[in-house]
Short mmCIF file of C-alpha atoms and ligand atoms in Angstrom, two decimals:
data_model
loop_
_atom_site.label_atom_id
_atom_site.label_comp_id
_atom_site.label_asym_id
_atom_site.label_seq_id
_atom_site.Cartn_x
_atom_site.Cartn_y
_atom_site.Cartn_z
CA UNK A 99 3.28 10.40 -16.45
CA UNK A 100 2.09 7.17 -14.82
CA UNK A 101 3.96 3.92 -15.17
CA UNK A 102 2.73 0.78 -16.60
CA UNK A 103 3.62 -0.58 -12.70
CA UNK A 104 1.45 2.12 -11.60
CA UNK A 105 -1.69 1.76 -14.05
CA UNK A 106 -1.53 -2.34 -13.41
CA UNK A 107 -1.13 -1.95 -9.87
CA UNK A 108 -4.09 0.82 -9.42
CA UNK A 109 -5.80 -2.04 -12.08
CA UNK A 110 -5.48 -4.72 -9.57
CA UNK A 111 -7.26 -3.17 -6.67
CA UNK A 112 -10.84 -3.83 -5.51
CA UNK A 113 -12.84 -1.44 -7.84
CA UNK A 114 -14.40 0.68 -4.83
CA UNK A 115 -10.88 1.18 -2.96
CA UNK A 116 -9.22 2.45 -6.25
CA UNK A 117 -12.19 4.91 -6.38
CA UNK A 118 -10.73 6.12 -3.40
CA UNK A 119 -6.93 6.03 -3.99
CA UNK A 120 -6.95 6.82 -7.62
CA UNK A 121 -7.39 10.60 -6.88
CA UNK A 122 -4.87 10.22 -4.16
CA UNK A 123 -2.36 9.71 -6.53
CA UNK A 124 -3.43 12.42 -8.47
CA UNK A 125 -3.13 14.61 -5.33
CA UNK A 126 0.10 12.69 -4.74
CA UNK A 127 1.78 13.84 -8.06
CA UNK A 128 1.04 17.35 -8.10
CA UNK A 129 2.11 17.72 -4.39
CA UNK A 130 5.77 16.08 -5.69
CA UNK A 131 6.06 17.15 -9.21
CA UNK A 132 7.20 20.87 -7.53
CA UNK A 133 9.77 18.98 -6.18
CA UNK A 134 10.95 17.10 -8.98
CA UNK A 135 9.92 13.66 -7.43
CA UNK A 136 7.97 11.23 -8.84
CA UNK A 137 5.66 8.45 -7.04
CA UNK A 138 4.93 5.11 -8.05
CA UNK A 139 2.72 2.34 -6.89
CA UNK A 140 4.94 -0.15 -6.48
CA UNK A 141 2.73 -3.04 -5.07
CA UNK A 142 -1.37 -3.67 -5.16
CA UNK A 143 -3.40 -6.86 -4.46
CA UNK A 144 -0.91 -9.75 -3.42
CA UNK A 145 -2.13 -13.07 -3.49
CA UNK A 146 -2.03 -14.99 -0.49
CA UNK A 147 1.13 -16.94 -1.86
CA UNK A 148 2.96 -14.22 -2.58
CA UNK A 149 2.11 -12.94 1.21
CA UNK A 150 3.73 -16.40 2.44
CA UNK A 151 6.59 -15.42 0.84
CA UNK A 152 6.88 -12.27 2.01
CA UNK A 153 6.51 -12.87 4.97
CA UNK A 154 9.39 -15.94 5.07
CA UNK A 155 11.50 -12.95 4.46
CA UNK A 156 13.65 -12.93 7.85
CA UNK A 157 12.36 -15.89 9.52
CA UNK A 158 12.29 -19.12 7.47
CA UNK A 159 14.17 -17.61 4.46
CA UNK A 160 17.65 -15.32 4.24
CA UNK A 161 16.67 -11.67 4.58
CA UNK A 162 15.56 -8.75 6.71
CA UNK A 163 11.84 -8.96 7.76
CA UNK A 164 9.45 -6.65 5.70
CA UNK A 165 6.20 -7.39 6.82
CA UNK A 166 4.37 -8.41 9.99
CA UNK A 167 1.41 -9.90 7.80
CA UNK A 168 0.54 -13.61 7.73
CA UNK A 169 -1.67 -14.82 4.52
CA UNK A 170 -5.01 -13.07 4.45
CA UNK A 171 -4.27 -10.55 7.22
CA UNK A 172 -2.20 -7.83 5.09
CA UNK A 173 -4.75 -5.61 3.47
CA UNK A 174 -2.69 -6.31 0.15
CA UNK A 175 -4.59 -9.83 -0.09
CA UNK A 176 -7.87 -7.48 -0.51
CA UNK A 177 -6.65 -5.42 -2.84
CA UNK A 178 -7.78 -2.63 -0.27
CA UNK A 179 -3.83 -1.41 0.18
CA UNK A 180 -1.29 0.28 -2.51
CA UNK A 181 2.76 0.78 -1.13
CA UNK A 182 4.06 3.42 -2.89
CA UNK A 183 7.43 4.50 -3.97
CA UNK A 184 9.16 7.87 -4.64
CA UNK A 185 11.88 8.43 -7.10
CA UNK A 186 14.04 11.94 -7.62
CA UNK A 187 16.34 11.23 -10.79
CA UNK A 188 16.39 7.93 -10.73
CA UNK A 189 17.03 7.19 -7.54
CA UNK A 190 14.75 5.67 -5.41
CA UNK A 191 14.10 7.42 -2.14
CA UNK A 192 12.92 5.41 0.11
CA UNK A 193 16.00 2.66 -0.28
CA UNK A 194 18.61 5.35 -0.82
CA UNK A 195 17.44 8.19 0.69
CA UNK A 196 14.98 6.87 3.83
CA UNK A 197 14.79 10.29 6.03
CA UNK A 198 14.14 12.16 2.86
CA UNK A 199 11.40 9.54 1.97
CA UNK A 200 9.76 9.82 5.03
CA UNK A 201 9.47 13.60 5.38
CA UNK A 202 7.87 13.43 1.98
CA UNK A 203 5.87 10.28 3.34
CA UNK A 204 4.28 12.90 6.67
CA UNK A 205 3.05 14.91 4.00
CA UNK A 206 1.51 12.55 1.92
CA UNK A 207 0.07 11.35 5.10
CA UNK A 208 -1.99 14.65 5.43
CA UNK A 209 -3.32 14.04 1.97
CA UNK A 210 -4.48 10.82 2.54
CA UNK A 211 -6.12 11.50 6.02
CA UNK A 212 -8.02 14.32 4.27
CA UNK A 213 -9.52 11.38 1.59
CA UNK A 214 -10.00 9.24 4.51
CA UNK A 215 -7.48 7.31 3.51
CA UNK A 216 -5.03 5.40 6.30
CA UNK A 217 -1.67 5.67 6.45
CA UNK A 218 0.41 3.14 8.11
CA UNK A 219 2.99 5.89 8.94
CA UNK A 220 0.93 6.14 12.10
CA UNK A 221 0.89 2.72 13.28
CA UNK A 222 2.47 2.35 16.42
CA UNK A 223 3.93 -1.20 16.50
CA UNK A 224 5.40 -1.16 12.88
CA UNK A 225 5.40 1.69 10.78
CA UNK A 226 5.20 1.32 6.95
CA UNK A 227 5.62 4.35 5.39
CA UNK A 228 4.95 3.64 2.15
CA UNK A 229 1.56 1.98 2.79
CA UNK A 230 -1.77 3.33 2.19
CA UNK A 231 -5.07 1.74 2.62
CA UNK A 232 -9.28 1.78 2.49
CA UNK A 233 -10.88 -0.58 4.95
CA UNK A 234 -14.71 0.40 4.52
CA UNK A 235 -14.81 -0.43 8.00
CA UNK A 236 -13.88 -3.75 8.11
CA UNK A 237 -12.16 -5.81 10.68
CA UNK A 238 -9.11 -8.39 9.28
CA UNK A 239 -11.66 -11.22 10.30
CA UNK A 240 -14.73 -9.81 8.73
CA UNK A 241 -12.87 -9.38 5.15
CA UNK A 242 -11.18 -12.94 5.50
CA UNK A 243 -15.03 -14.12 6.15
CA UNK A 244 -16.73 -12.92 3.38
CA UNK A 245 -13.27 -13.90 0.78
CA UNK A 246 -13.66 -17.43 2.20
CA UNK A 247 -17.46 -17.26 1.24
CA UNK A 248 -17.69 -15.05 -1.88
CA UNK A 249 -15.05 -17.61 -3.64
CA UNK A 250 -12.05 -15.17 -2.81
CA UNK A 251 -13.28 -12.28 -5.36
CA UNK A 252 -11.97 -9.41 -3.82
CA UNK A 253 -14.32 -7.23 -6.31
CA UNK A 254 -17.31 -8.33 -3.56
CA UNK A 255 -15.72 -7.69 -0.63
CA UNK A 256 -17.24 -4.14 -0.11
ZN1 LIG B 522 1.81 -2.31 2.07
#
């Protein structure tokens, strides 16, 4: 069963990327529901403000530092890039339970990789775990260019 966090969140993607990552959650949940975990999708498209924010987080503001994104260079600001989170009762597993997380997180890895999906499990300088994302090829620069001249509509980025 999909939460209303999930459904808005899937909702708030560029239409062509969801395409893509929609049936990776479906993959997603059967792969967990064997092992009584459930996944959400706990974050979407982020708007450039809310990326300012983050990214405060553990330099201008109180906090430990969660992203190495500026505005317009996290793949959130495209809506190209879904986090995700997995629960087992209740509790959530990548806060409470990290190691477990992340062993669930390689395998969910493979899944993705097969849809052509990238994980940033695999990024060298700093791994997210819980983020997934669909670049159509893209560079960081290209997709800020065409935002800056399509009137930031992320639905005409790709
Ligand atoms: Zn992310």
């Amino acid at each position: 069963m999909r939460t209303k966090r999930t459904i808005e969140n899937l909702g708030s993607l560029n239409k062509k990327a969801a395409a893509k990552l929609e049936p990776f959650i479906a993959q997603v949940e059967a792969f967990l529901a064997p092992k009584g975990v459930t996944v959400e999708v706990i974050s979407g498209l982020r708007s450039w403000a809310a990326q300012a924010a983050l990214y405060a987080s553990g330099r201008t503001k109180p906090g430990r530092i969660v992203t190495k994104a500026r505005p317009g260079s996290s793949w959130h600001n495209y809506g190209l890039a879904i986090d995700l989170g997995l629960f087992k009762g209740g509790i959530y597993l990548d806060e409470k339970k990290p190691a477990e997380a992340d062993k669930l997180y390689a395998e969910i890895g493979k899944i993705a990789a097969k849809l052509g999906i990238e994980w940033a499990g695999t990024w060298k300088s700093f791994t997210e775990t819980p983020h997934f994302q669909v670049t159509f090829g893209l560079s960081l620069a290209q997709a800020r260019q065409k935002m800056e001249s399509n009137g930031k509509d992320i639905q005409k980025l790709v």
